[in-house]
Amino acid sequence: MRSDANIAGPMTDPVPGPRTESTGEDVSHETPPPMDDTPIGRAAQLAVEALGRAGAGLPRPEQTRVIVVANQKGGVGKTTTTVNLAASLALHGGRVLVIDLDPQGNASTALGIDHHAEVPSVYDVLVESRPLAEVVQPVPDVEGLFCAPATIDLAGAEIELVSLVARESRLQRAIQAYEQPLDYILIDCPPSLGLLTVNAMVAGQEVLIPIQCEYYALEGLGQLLRNVDLVRGHLNPALHVSTILLTMYDGRTRLASQVAEEVRNHFGEEVLRTSIPRSVRISEAPSYGQTVLTYDPGSSGALSYLEAAREIALRGVGVSYDATHAHIGTQSDPNTVEGIQ
């Protein structure tokens, strides 16, 4: 992203910001304002702080944590949460694999991974028993982050899986046969409760449910929780809902606060203290084939996902999370053009 201030010529300021123009004799010697007196300057400072926080590293889990990101309700930020948490965990020093189980392939797009019809994909793993290692691709912008892409072929996998042996555990077997060391595997599920989602639940130990801070936020969650119980009872005793993440939080509205309170009362300690703000930057990033962490690392969305990843990582090793780090960026900045960047 370039600043308009830098278009004038080859010389650029160390930090993008207002430039005092000169016209020959009338040269202004006015001292430029401090960096944090401008929105762009503040964003630059936040970017440095965010990347510094990411580089600090976090305790690594003793064994690979397989986290299923699921919610059959569409538009709750499920894919967005998957890719940005994965990028955040990788920036914190982890080795992370995203498995895209959604036939739309939005997670693959957001990570800049090619997923046209001829690309080896999760479909080949599930239906053709192809080794997972043959379809995994490194994510270009984030070291330590990998993706097993989805193609449109996956749309027919629900029907094709029905007649296959051990149809519910094919993804689990593929993950178990994957030999590369990983700290986290995040599985992005389709917005439905079919065989693809069941495969994810059989393969994982934890379920992460993003919940939108909007009206009817909890509607439909009952069926998802019943499915988790069914899979735990019959196919995967280790499965449990470990994390609830509040997304699209707008601190300016009473509704968001009421929904957040209702969710926290309903789920208790499973709800992360960090919530994800409604953010233009988060929405823009996938169109550039990036996560918000690389698209705009100083934005409130990037900072919030970094904090959410930190909280998830610390919970996994039994370390308490400092509440003072929570809700970064959930309040809008009245000095920005967008208000909720």
GROMACS .gro file of C-alpha atoms in nm, residues 28-301:
model
  274
   28SER     CA    1   0.931   2.622   0.468
   29HIS     CA    2   1.144   2.524   0.765
   30GLU     CA    3   0.845   2.421   0.969
   31THR     CA    4   0.922   2.123   1.191
   32PRO     CA    5   0.711   1.825   1.076
   33PRO     CA    6   0.456   1.704   1.328
   34PRO     CA    7   0.538   1.405   1.548
   35MET     CA    8   0.466   1.073   1.386
   36ASP     CA    9   0.169   0.990   1.606
   37ASP     CA   10  -0.007   1.321   1.531
   38THR     CA   11  -0.138   1.185   1.201
   39PRO     CA   12  -0.356   0.881   1.127
   40ILE     CA   13  -0.089   0.740   0.891
   41GLY     CA   14   0.180   0.794   1.152
   42ARG     CA   15  -0.026   0.617   1.416
   43ALA     CA   16  -0.084   0.327   1.175
   44ALA     CA   17   0.291   0.300   1.114
   45GLN     CA   18   0.361   0.290   1.487
   46LEU     CA   19   0.093   0.026   1.540
   47ALA     CA   20   0.242  -0.181   1.257
   48VAL     CA   21   0.584  -0.179   1.423
   49GLU     CA   22   0.431  -0.270   1.759
   50ALA     CA   23   0.220  -0.548   1.603
   51LEU     CA   24   0.510  -0.708   1.421
   52GLY     CA   25   0.726  -0.675   1.730
   53ARG     CA   26   0.458  -0.850   1.934
   54ALA     CA   27   0.428  -1.125   1.673
   55GLY     CA   28   0.800  -1.185   1.668
   56ALA     CA   29   0.815  -1.235   2.044
   57GLY     CA   30   0.712  -1.598   2.010
   58LEU     CA   31   0.479  -1.810   2.220
   59PRO     CA   32   0.506  -2.145   2.398
   60ARG     CA   33   0.460  -2.427   2.149
   61PRO     CA   34   0.214  -2.707   2.223
   62GLU     CA   35   0.354  -3.046   2.319
   63GLN     CA   36   0.163  -3.209   2.034
   64THR     CA   37  -0.013  -3.081   1.726
   65ARG     CA   38  -0.340  -2.904   1.808
   66VAL     CA   39  -0.605  -2.977   1.546
   67ILE     CA   40  -0.870  -2.703   1.563
   68VAL     CA   41  -1.196  -2.727   1.367
   69VAL     CA   42  -1.341  -2.385   1.281
   70ALA     CA   43  -1.713  -2.445   1.234
   71ASN     CA   44  -2.046  -2.267   1.229
   72GLN     CA   45  -2.319  -2.364   0.985
   73LYS     CA   46  -2.450  -2.008   0.997
   74GLY     CA   47  -2.299  -1.817   0.705
   75GLY     CA   48  -2.138  -1.476   0.723
   76VAL     CA   49  -1.998  -1.504   1.076
   77GLY     CA   50  -1.632  -1.464   0.979
   78LYS     CA   51  -1.543  -1.833   0.984
   79THR     CA   52  -1.298  -1.836   0.694
   80THR     CA   53  -1.164  -1.494   0.789
   81THR     CA   54  -1.100  -1.620   1.140
   82THR     CA   55  -0.930  -1.937   1.016
   83VAL     CA   56  -0.677  -1.766   0.790
   84ASN     CA   57  -0.600  -1.474   1.020
   85LEU     CA   58  -0.558  -1.688   1.331
   86ALA     CA   59  -0.336  -1.923   1.129
   87ALA     CA   60  -0.123  -1.631   1.007
   88SER     CA   61  -0.105  -1.488   1.359
   89LEU     CA   62   0.010  -1.819   1.508
   90ALA     CA   63   0.272  -1.854   1.232
   91LEU     CA   64   0.397  -1.497   1.293
   92HIS     CA   65   0.428  -1.590   1.660
   93GLY     CA   66   0.674  -1.862   1.553
   94GLY     CA   67   0.450  -2.168   1.508
   95ARG     CA   68   0.427  -2.406   1.213
   96VAL     CA   69   0.066  -2.396   1.099
   97LEU     CA   70  -0.136  -2.581   0.835
   98VAL     CA   71  -0.473  -2.458   0.708
   99ILE     CA   72  -0.693  -2.730   0.557
  100ASP     CA   73  -0.958  -2.573   0.334
  101LEU     CA   74  -1.267  -2.796   0.344
  102ASP     CA   75  -1.502  -2.538   0.193
  103PRO     CA   76  -1.570  -2.602  -0.180
  104GLN     CA   77  -1.576  -2.224  -0.235
  105GLY     CA   78  -1.205  -2.220  -0.157
  106ASN     CA   79  -1.216  -1.881   0.015
  107ALA     CA   80  -0.943  -1.972   0.265
  108SER     CA   81  -0.715  -2.072  -0.023
  109THR     CA   82  -0.784  -1.741  -0.198
  110ALA     CA   83  -0.716  -1.538   0.117
  111LEU     CA   84  -0.380  -1.712   0.161
  112GLY     CA   85  -0.278  -1.650  -0.200
  113ILE     CA   86  -0.287  -2.019  -0.292
  114ASP     CA   87  -0.375  -2.126  -0.646
  115HIS     CA   88  -0.679  -2.357  -0.640
  116HIS     CA   89  -0.813  -2.395  -0.992
  117ALA     CA   90  -0.960  -2.729  -1.098
  118GLU     CA   91  -0.630  -2.897  -1.196
  119VAL     CA   92  -0.449  -2.819  -0.870
  120PRO     CA   93  -0.403  -3.116  -0.633
  121SER     CA   94  -0.640  -3.047  -0.345
  122VAL     CA   95  -0.817  -3.178  -0.038
  123TYR     CA   96  -1.064  -3.348  -0.273
  124ASP     CA   97  -0.786  -3.581  -0.390
  125VAL     CA   98  -0.697  -3.654  -0.027
  126LEU     CA   99  -1.053  -3.743   0.076
  127VAL     CA  100  -1.181  -3.923  -0.233
  128GLU     CA  101  -0.865  -4.052  -0.406
  129SER     CA  102  -0.665  -4.124  -0.086
  130ARG     CA  103  -0.379  -3.904  -0.207
  131PRO     CA  104  -0.117  -3.824   0.063
  132LEU     CA  105  -0.177  -3.488   0.229
  133ALA     CA  106   0.190  -3.395   0.177
  134GLU     CA  107   0.135  -3.395  -0.201
  135VAL     CA  108  -0.130  -3.120  -0.189
  136VAL     CA  109   0.010  -2.891   0.083
  137GLN     CA  110   0.155  -2.561  -0.043
  138PRO     CA  111   0.356  -2.298   0.146
  139VAL     CA  112   0.185  -1.961   0.189
  140PRO     CA  113   0.395  -1.699   0.005
  141ASP     CA  114   0.384  -1.411   0.254
  142VAL     CA  115   0.409  -1.590   0.590
  143GLU     CA  116   0.694  -1.816   0.691
  144GLY     CA  117   0.580  -2.133   0.867
  145LEU     CA  118   0.227  -2.119   0.724
  146PHE     CA  119   0.098  -2.386   0.483
  147CYS     CA  120  -0.231  -2.458   0.310
  148ALA     CA  121  -0.406  -2.764   0.169
  149PRO     CA  122  -0.633  -2.593  -0.088
  150ALA     CA  123  -0.991  -2.666  -0.186
  151THR     CA  124  -1.110  -2.678  -0.548
  152ILE     CA  125  -1.459  -2.683  -0.693
  153ASP     CA  126  -1.430  -3.064  -0.714
  154LEU     CA  127  -1.490  -3.067  -0.339
  155ALA     CA  128  -1.853  -2.970  -0.402
  156GLY     CA  129  -1.924  -3.326  -0.516
  157ALA     CA  130  -1.725  -3.491  -0.239
  158GLU     CA  131  -2.025  -3.507  -0.004
  159ILE     CA  132  -2.199  -3.748  -0.244
  160GLU     CA  133  -1.886  -3.943  -0.341
  161LEU     CA  134  -1.787  -4.001   0.021
  162VAL     CA  135  -2.115  -4.177   0.101
  163SER     CA  136  -2.011  -4.500  -0.070
  164LEU     CA  137  -1.651  -4.504   0.053
  165VAL     CA  138  -1.513  -4.717   0.335
  166ALA     CA  139  -1.451  -4.527   0.661
  167ARG     CA  140  -1.606  -4.218   0.504
  168GLU     CA  141  -1.608  -4.021   0.831
  169SER     CA  142  -1.240  -4.071   0.915
  170ARG     CA  143  -1.061  -4.020   0.583
  171LEU     CA  144  -0.926  -3.678   0.677
  172GLN     CA  145  -0.815  -3.809   1.016
  173ARG     CA  146  -0.609  -4.084   0.851
  174ALA     CA  147  -0.453  -3.835   0.608
  175ILE     CA  148  -0.347  -3.607   0.894
  176GLN     CA  149  -0.206  -3.897   1.094
  177ALA     CA  150   0.005  -3.999   0.792
  178TYR     CA  151   0.141  -3.646   0.744
  179GLU     CA  152   0.501  -3.654   0.865
  180GLN     CA  153   0.605  -3.288   0.867
  181PRO     CA  154   0.613  -3.136   1.219
  182LEU     CA  155   0.326  -2.896   1.289
  183ASP     CA  156   0.216  -2.698   1.592
  184TYR     CA  157  -0.137  -2.622   1.473
  185ILE     CA  158  -0.378  -2.749   1.209
  186LEU     CA  159  -0.681  -2.526   1.145
  187ILE     CA  160  -0.963  -2.678   0.941
  188ASP     CA  161  -1.201  -2.438   0.768
  189CYS     CA  162  -1.539  -2.612   0.739
  190PRO     CA  163  -1.819  -2.540   0.490
  191PRO     CA  164  -2.131  -2.364   0.626
  192SER     CA  165  -2.317  -2.693   0.660
  193LEU     CA  166  -2.315  -3.003   0.879
  194GLY     CA  167  -2.254  -3.269   0.614
  195LEU     CA  168  -1.983  -3.531   0.570
  196LEU     CA  169  -1.707  -3.276   0.512
  197THR     CA  170  -1.772  -3.116   0.851
  198VAL     CA  171  -1.802  -3.459   1.013
  199ASN     CA  172  -1.460  -3.550   0.866
  200ALA     CA  173  -1.316  -3.237   1.022
  201MET     CA  174  -1.470  -3.316   1.362
  202VAL     CA  175  -1.340  -3.671   1.358
  203ALA     CA  176  -0.992  -3.543   1.270
  204GLY     CA  177  -0.979  -3.265   1.531
  205GLN     CA  178  -0.969  -3.239   1.907
  206GLU     CA  179  -1.097  -2.883   1.944
  207VAL     CA  180  -1.385  -2.689   1.791
  208LEU     CA  181  -1.359  -2.313   1.754
  209ILE     CA  182  -1.691  -2.138   1.689
  210PRO     CA  183  -1.688  -1.780   1.558
  211ILE     CA  184  -2.003  -1.595   1.666
  212GLN     CA  185  -2.108  -1.273   1.497
  213CYS     CA  186  -2.205  -0.989   1.732
  214GLU     CA  187  -2.539  -0.941   1.560
  215TYR     CA  188  -2.905  -1.022   1.622
  216TYR     CA  189  -2.979  -1.400   1.617
  217ALA     CA  190  -2.614  -1.468   1.696
  218LEU     CA  191  -2.693  -1.790   1.886
  219GLU     CA  192  -2.960  -1.911   1.647
  220GLY     CA  193  -2.870  -2.245   1.492
  221LEU     CA  194  -2.584  -2.315   1.730
  222GLY     CA  195  -2.789  -2.582   1.907
  223GLN     CA  196  -2.767  -2.817   1.609
  224LEU     CA  197  -2.391  -2.762   1.579
  225LEU     CA  198  -2.340  -2.841   1.946
  226ARG     CA  199  -2.559  -3.153   1.913
  227ASN     CA  200  -2.345  -3.269   1.622
  228VAL     CA  201  -2.032  -3.216   1.829
  229ASP     CA  202  -2.189  -3.432   2.101
  230LEU     CA  203  -2.282  -3.702   1.850
  231VAL     CA  204  -1.932  -3.715   1.701
  232ARG     CA  205  -1.779  -3.722   2.050
  233GLY     CA  206  -2.010  -4.004   2.154
  234HIS     CA  207  -1.964  -4.226   1.850
  235LEU     CA  208  -1.649  -4.135   1.658
  236ASN     CA  209  -1.409  -3.906   1.846
  237PRO     CA  210  -1.417  -3.903   2.229
  238ALA     CA  211  -1.151  -3.626   2.241
  239LEU     CA  212  -1.365  -3.370   2.056
  240HIS     CA  213  -1.482  -3.067   2.254
  241VAL     CA  214  -1.573  -2.702   2.203
  242SER     CA  215  -1.264  -2.526   2.331
  243THR     CA  216  -1.303  -2.174   2.196
  244ILE     CA  217  -1.576  -1.922   2.118
  245LEU     CA  218  -1.461  -1.609   1.934
  246LEU     CA  219  -1.675  -1.297   1.905
  247THR     CA  220  -1.644  -1.143   1.559
  248MET     CA  221  -1.766  -0.822   1.389
  249TYR     CA  222  -1.777  -0.643   1.723
  250ASP     CA  223  -1.866  -0.274   1.703
  251GLY     CA  224  -1.814  -0.110   2.040
  252ARG     CA  225  -2.027   0.189   1.940
  253THR     CA  226  -2.348  -0.014   1.939
  254ARG     CA  227  -2.548  -0.137   2.233
  255LEU     CA  228  -2.646  -0.450   2.038
  256ALA     CA  229  -2.286  -0.572   2.012
  257SER     CA  230  -2.238  -0.534   2.388
  258GLN     CA  231  -2.563  -0.717   2.459
  259VAL     CA  232  -2.475  -1.005   2.226
  260ALA     CA  233  -2.126  -1.030   2.377
  261GLU     CA  234  -2.272  -1.042   2.727
  262GLU     CA  235  -2.526  -1.306   2.625
  263VAL     CA  236  -2.260  -1.524   2.463
  264ARG     CA  237  -2.030  -1.494   2.765
  265ASN     CA  238  -2.314  -1.585   3.001
  266HIS     CA  239  -2.405  -1.884   2.786
  267PHE     CA  240  -2.057  -2.027   2.720
  268GLY     CA  241  -1.853  -1.893   3.012
  269GLU     CA  242  -1.479  -1.953   3.006
  270GLU     CA  243  -1.482  -2.091   2.652
  271VAL     CA  244  -1.527  -1.736   2.516
  272LEU     CA  245  -1.200  -1.558   2.437
  273ARG     CA  246  -1.152  -1.228   2.615
  274THR     CA  247  -1.030  -1.081   2.287
  275SER     CA  248  -1.300  -0.997   2.035
  276ILE     CA  249  -1.258  -0.911   1.667
  277PRO     CA  250  -1.383  -0.567   1.558
  278ARG     CA  251  -1.591  -0.500   1.250
  279SER     CA  252  -1.316  -0.391   1.014
  280VAL     CA  253  -1.284  -0.262   0.660
  281ARG     CA  254  -0.921  -0.381   0.648
  282ILE     CA  255  -1.018  -0.739   0.734
  283SER     CA  256  -1.274  -0.736   0.452
  284GLU     CA  257  -1.032  -0.588   0.198
  285ALA     CA  258  -0.737  -0.820   0.260
  286PRO     CA  259  -0.867  -1.137   0.078
  287SER     CA  260  -0.914  -0.945  -0.248
  288TYR     CA  261  -0.535  -0.897  -0.248
  289GLY     CA  262  -0.470  -1.264  -0.168
  290GLN     CA  263  -0.350  -1.172   0.181
  291THR     CA  264  -0.446  -1.196   0.543
  292VAL     CA  265  -0.497  -0.873   0.733
  293LEU     CA  266  -0.168  -0.944   0.913
  294THR     CA  267   0.032  -0.876   0.595
  295TYR     CA  268  -0.216  -0.640   0.426
  296ASP     CA  269  -0.231  -0.388   0.711
  297PRO     CA  270  -0.040  -0.510   1.020
  298GLY     CA  271  -0.115  -0.193   1.217
  299SER     CA  272  -0.492  -0.212   1.178
  300SER     CA  273  -0.723  -0.291   1.466
  301GLY     CA  274  -0.820  -0.617   1.294
   0.00000   0.00000   0.00000
